[in-house]
Amino acid sequence: MNSFFKEYFDHTTFWTTLALIAVGLLSIYSATFDTQAGRSFEHQLLWAAMGFVLMMAALATPLRVIQRLSYVSYFVSLTLLIVVLAIGKKVYGSTSWFGIGGFGIQPSEFVKLTTLLALASYLSRNDISVGKTTDLLKACGIVLLPVGLIVLQPDFGTAITFIAMLLPVLYWAGASRFLIVALLIPPLIAVAALVSTTTFIIVLALAGITLYLLREDTFSSSLIFGVNVVIGIFVQVVYEKLPLYQQKRIATFLDPNNDPLGAGYNVIQAKVAIGSGGLFGKGYLHGTQTQLNFIPKQWTDFIFCVPGEEFGFIGAIVILALFAILLLHGIKLAHIAKNKFGSVVAIGITALFAFHIFVNIGMSLGLMPVIGIPLPFLSYGGSSLCSYMIMAGLLMNVYANRKEY
Amino acid sequence: MITEEFGSGKRKTILTIILWLGFAVIVGRLYQLQYIYSAEYGKKSEENSIRKVVEEPIRGYVYDRNGKLIVDNRPSYSVMLTPIDFDKKNLLFLSQILSIPEDVLREKIKRARQYNQFMPARIKRDVDFQTLSVLEEYKEKLPGVKIQTESKRYYTTPARASHLLGYVKEISDYQLEKLGDYYQQGDVVGSVGIEAKYEKYLRGQKGFEFISQNAKGQMIGTFNNGKDDIPPKDGLDLHLAVDADVQALAESLMTNRRGAVVAVDPNNGGVIALVSSPEYDLSDFSGVTSPETWKALNDDDSKPLFNRATLTRYPPGSTFKMVLAIAALENHVIDGNFRIVCHGSFKFGNRVFMDEHVHGSVNIVEAIQKSCNVFFYQLMLKVGLDPWAAMGKEFGFGQLADIDIFEENPGLLPTTNYFNRVYGEGKWTQGYLLSLGIGQGEIGVTPLQMADYTAMLANKGHHYQPHIVDYIYNNRTHKADTIAYKKDSIQISENAWDLVREGMRRAVMSPGGTGWEARIPGIEVAGKTGTAQNPHGKSHAWFIGFAPFDHPKIAICVLVENAGYGGSFAAPIAGLCMEKYLYGEIIRTQPRLAPKVTTTISLPDTNVMHHVMLPSHIATVQKVVQPQTGFQSRRDLQH
């Protein structure tokens, strides 16, 4: 029995996941026990229990069955996205929720997973190659279809996470560095063009050098370079034509300090919370920023401020270490898994986790624009917690089957 | 494109490096924030925590057509409680001062604590001066309890105008969810009348003050010298078409009777007066409405909260005869020379339909003047149901008049389709039509629709959307925003207008006319009386009229429920209202303008026109029966 556990049970994923959920529950309790959202802790505890069952189910289901069901679940989730557009309820400005009883369910959280499974299923086929343009386009299409539907909600934050998953997966599946760079440059150029013309020119120059160094043939490099010049100029022209208040909104998105009392208020308060935590923190339930509710709804997207303020630098490092262990383990798993499907699933899940962690924490630290995406295992929210726990279960599943082809 | 090996070790290394880089950036930033600048942020969190505090705008004022202020704002004092500073030992004491039951107060504080224990929450709105002085006296012993000055509605004129102005009240949970982000618990919102319809304009825009506070949540001063504060934007003012004096007079004339008066300007559709009697006192709603007041208003037999001017649905009686007359003339069923001989009754099948008098030989003008039923029974048979209904529709019946308050009823204008639907095809007879010919039976109209129709008779077919608000005045830009109201017109021959309007003129001005009690000294008035039979009690008295005859400036409809003859009970009220509007005062020296025996009496309780005398029967308090309430307001339809 002991050797069975050693061989097949993924202790690393299991225990880091549980530890992170525990930190999340403590933080949610601290942020909400004295407010109108006072029952959030109990709700999250219930969700965690439910998530645990789902996690074990994801571990116990044979990988082959999951692979076979991947397209079905993909199409079911596309249908759900269409339905939610038609009848869903509006929360924080986008229509992405189903109301069932007192709880809301957000299908787009689960669609991340089903899309990854469908993509993995496709990429693990032996008759395709990401080097072939048609196969590559099909792979991209699998991801872009749900992205389109989520943009319609509109929920750009979630839409971006799909792209963030696609690039590492394509890279893992064998796409050339040139291709990845070519896909990565346009969004960077667009953002740079919004910041300033100087930034645009610098980023464009860097992109040009990269494209030259990684060139496969001079023609495609020049073409991509040309396209990006056009994108940058187009973005700048459109920006100039926008009404002033929209320009201001974009400027605030890029730099919250532009609007310290409006959209930037959260970010500044988050930085104050974390910064004032110091090395050792103010003590559990004693964070003044947290307890005075300075950051609206901080138990969702700004949850990292709570341990940041109450447990300080040491606490933050412990959380980051847990995340790092999980992510590095995920990459290792993708590498050692003999099964192609399992390998792509592992790398995709790791990419999703990594993107959420870096963007969410970066946002709380004022490094990233405010995109409303949750911090895995910590943020309050049933749909996201359950879907991340299913992903953890799948990682454990890949681990258990790592030696099978 | 060259494809490298799937999931190669090199790729693993590159992805791992990217991960480490990400973590390095985050750890570096954490080190920067939590170690290097930690002291600075610590100070900020202790001293310079900014909180947003809402500043209430002043709700827009309301003026009448002569620029007289009718709805003002007055200070009102609310008791605010900051949960963190409040000592629970004082709960009983505070509950006694405020006369709020202890458990209710405890619940309120609990809710406030859950929302934000550092923010003052409104515990009681609009407290009286006695409570204020007690609170002031015990200020030191009640930490966390504060008085906040707010504003409440104050009504400056004798006109109550409760149904047209409407009231504001504290937002309900349902409204809070429905109306969206702007409102918070404890805000007030316009709930009826123009206060509801123009809520968006009247309420203004909340402002925000940024306040610095310390780590204990105590306010320590303004943030950045108030440079970032967003001042509230006060609400816009409404200028009404209503004449507050005419409104007040009409209300006083309707005292102790149920019914409605609606007067409109036939040149633009502006509502000069809109009375639904009994009115209620809007002041009861301006601060806190006590449950007892609510209960009394709701349980009152006379249904004071029910807007009779726009929601009741009664048969219009003979006031509807002009619709049939115009339909007959326009469809060339008869002309001005057509005559019938009235013997005082009309036999149809084996039923006999009665008339009030034997009118002898009458043409259309005389038939309107004398309100001859026999003439119109026969006319209805000649015209037919659907052409009659079509003409009724042209005059706006059976549909919403689209006035600028939410409470409205479309009424009922029966057609062949309607009867087929209700009774089944072939199961109703031409006999049903005869009643409709004299405005009885299954037709239902509102006083507002009648005033609208009277205005069209006055201005020969121009239809202006009836409206209470004339324009909105923006006190920031000092610009008046006029509102585009709908207008259109119907095509009726000049001949038909002349005949029908002459009949109406004679009904008031000529001997033998039924509406002579609406006369005004020195001005020609046209009108028509109506007496709608009521199976539940005395008939409802109607009168519609306009003046001056040649260039009408006012069109009016008066309905007095369960009163009796329209000529006796509704016409005098219409005459006085028109006189007041046209002269600015009541100039007549005798109560009745025709040589008839009168008893001089003083008016019922009114401070508006103490010197005016009325015919005795007008001043009599009526014993009334239940009003009909089988209505459906537009609001109800929407929900």
PDB file of N, CA, C and O in Angstrom, chain B residues 256-275:
ATOM      1  N   ASN B 256     -64.841  67.303  -0.229  1.00  0.00           N
ATOM      2  CA  ASN B 256     -65.933  66.451   0.229  1.00  0.00           C
ATOM      3  C   ASN B 256     -66.704  65.757  -0.886  1.00  0.00           C
ATOM      4  O   ASN B 256     -67.791  65.265  -0.674  1.00  0.00           O
ATOM      5  N   ARG B 257     -66.195  65.773  -2.086  1.00  0.00           N
ATOM      6  CA  ARG B 257     -66.801  64.924  -3.104  1.00  0.00           C
ATOM      7  C   ARG B 257     -65.708  64.151  -3.827  1.00  0.00           C
ATOM      8  O   ARG B 257     -64.544  64.530  -3.828  1.00  0.00           O
ATOM      9  N   ARG B 258     -66.159  63.059  -4.394  1.00  0.00           N
ATOM     10  CA  ARG B 258     -65.214  62.245  -5.147  1.00  0.00           C
ATOM     11  C   ARG B 258     -65.328  62.577  -6.617  1.00  0.00           C
ATOM     12  O   ARG B 258     -66.431  62.800  -7.108  1.00  0.00           O
ATOM     13  N   GLY B 259     -64.217  62.560  -7.293  1.00  0.00           N
ATOM     14  CA  GLY B 259     -64.263  62.850  -8.714  1.00  0.00           C
ATOM     15  C   GLY B 259     -62.961  63.455  -9.177  1.00  0.00           C
ATOM     16  O   GLY B 259     -61.924  63.276  -8.530  1.00  0.00           O
ATOM     17  N   ALA B 260     -63.022  64.157 -10.309  1.00  0.00           N
ATOM     18  CA  ALA B 260     -61.789  64.677 -10.879  1.00  0.00           C
ATOM     19  C   ALA B 260     -62.070  65.929 -11.676  1.00  0.00           C
ATOM     20  O   ALA B 260     -63.172  66.119 -12.190  1.00  0.00           O
ATOM     21  N   VAL B 261     -61.060  66.796 -11.757  1.00  0.00           N
ATOM     22  CA  VAL B 261     -61.094  67.944 -12.649  1.00  0.00           C
ATOM     23  C   VAL B 261     -59.794  67.918 -13.442  1.00  0.00           C
ATOM     24  O   VAL B 261     -58.723  67.800 -12.855  1.00  0.00           O
ATOM     25  N   VAL B 262     -59.902  67.967 -14.762  1.00  0.00           N
ATOM     26  CA  VAL B 262     -58.690  68.079 -15.580  1.00  0.00           C
ATOM     27  C   VAL B 262     -58.903  69.232 -16.538  1.00  0.00           C
ATOM     28  O   VAL B 262     -59.886  69.257 -17.278  1.00  0.00           O
ATOM     29  N   ALA B 263     -57.988  70.207 -16.500  1.00  0.00           N
ATOM     30  CA  ALA B 263     -58.074  71.331 -17.433  1.00  0.00           C
ATOM     31  C   ALA B 263     -56.784  71.376 -18.242  1.00  0.00           C
ATOM     32  O   ALA B 263     -55.701  71.220 -17.679  1.00  0.00           O
ATOM     33  N   VAL B 264     -56.917  71.540 -19.552  1.00  0.00           N
ATOM     34  CA  VAL B 264     -55.716  71.636 -20.387  1.00  0.00           C
ATOM     35  C   VAL B 264     -55.799  72.874 -21.265  1.00  0.00           C
ATOM     36  O   VAL B 264     -56.873  73.410 -21.527  1.00  0.00           O
ATOM     37  N   ASP B 265     -54.625  73.304 -21.710  1.00  0.00           N
ATOM     38  CA  ASP B 265     -54.541  74.415 -22.643  1.00  0.00           C
ATOM     39  C   ASP B 265     -54.701  73.841 -24.053  1.00  0.00           C
ATOM     40  O   ASP B 265     -53.843  73.086 -24.510  1.00  0.00           O
ATOM     41  N   PRO B 266     -55.780  74.181 -24.755  1.00  0.00           N
ATOM     42  CA  PRO B 266     -56.013  73.561 -26.072  1.00  0.00           C
ATOM     43  C   PRO B 266     -55.008  74.014 -27.124  1.00  0.00           C
ATOM     44  O   PRO B 266     -54.977  73.466 -28.217  1.00  0.00           O
ATOM     45  N   ASN B 267     -54.172  75.001 -26.799  1.00  0.00           N
ATOM     46  CA  ASN B 267     -53.180  75.466 -27.766  1.00  0.00           C
ATOM     47  C   ASN B 267     -51.867  74.690 -27.716  1.00  0.00           C
ATOM     48  O   ASN B 267     -51.047  74.815 -28.605  1.00  0.00           O
ATOM     49  N   ASN B 268     -51.667  73.910 -26.646  1.00  0.00           N
ATOM     50  CA  ASN B 268     -50.410  73.148 -26.599  1.00  0.00           C
ATOM     51  C   ASN B 268     -50.493  71.873 -25.773  1.00  0.00           C
ATOM     52  O   ASN B 268     -49.524  71.119 -25.713  1.00  0.00           O
ATOM     53  N   GLY B 269     -51.579  71.598 -25.114  1.00  0.00           N
ATOM     54  CA  GLY B 269     -51.710  70.349 -24.347  1.00  0.00           C
ATOM     55  C   GLY B 269     -51.216  70.453 -22.919  1.00  0.00           C
ATOM     56  O   GLY B 269     -51.235  69.464 -22.193  1.00  0.00           O
ATOM     57  N   GLY B 270     -50.750  71.639 -22.510  1.00  0.00           N
ATOM     58  CA  GLY B 270     -50.276  71.806 -21.126  1.00  0.00           C
ATOM     59  C   GLY B 270     -51.420  71.605 -20.139  1.00  0.00           C
ATOM     60  O   GLY B 270     -52.508  72.137 -20.331  1.00  0.00           O
ATOM     61  N   VAL B 271     -51.170  70.844 -19.080  1.00  0.00           N
ATOM     62  CA  VAL B 271     -52.203  70.580 -18.087  1.00  0.00           C
ATOM     63  C   VAL B 271     -52.269  71.755 -17.108  1.00  0.00           C
ATOM     64  O   VAL B 271     -51.304  72.031 -16.403  1.00  0.00           O
ATOM     65  N   ILE B 272     -53.417  72.451 -17.084  1.00  0.00           N
ATOM     66  CA  ILE B 272     -53.573  73.622 -16.222  1.00  0.00           C
ATOM     67  C   ILE B 272     -53.919  73.187 -14.799  1.00  0.00           C
ATOM     68  O   ILE B 272     -53.468  73.768 -13.828  1.00  0.00           O
ATOM     69  N   ALA B 273     -54.738  72.172 -14.703  1.00  0.00           N
ATOM     70  CA  ALA B 273     -55.075  71.632 -13.379  1.00  0.00           C
ATOM     71  C   ALA B 273     -55.393  70.155 -13.528  1.00  0.00           C
ATOM     72  O   ALA B 273     -55.890  69.720 -14.573  1.00  0.00           O
ATOM     73  N   LEU B 274     -55.040  69.395 -12.530  1.00  0.00           N
ATOM     74  CA  LEU B 274     -55.369  67.975 -12.534  1.00  0.00           C
ATOM     75  C   LEU B 274     -55.683  67.590 -11.093  1.00  0.00           C
ATOM     76  O   LEU B 274     -54.797  67.501 -10.257  1.00  0.00           O
ATOM     77  N   VAL B 275     -56.953  67.443 -10.831  1.00  0.00           N
ATOM     78  CA  VAL B 275     -57.399  67.166  -9.475  1.00  0.00           C
ATOM     79  C   VAL B 275     -58.023  65.786  -9.435  1.00  0.00           C
ATOM     80  O   VAL B 275     -58.817  65.438 -10.307  1.00  0.00           O
TER      81      VAL B 275
END
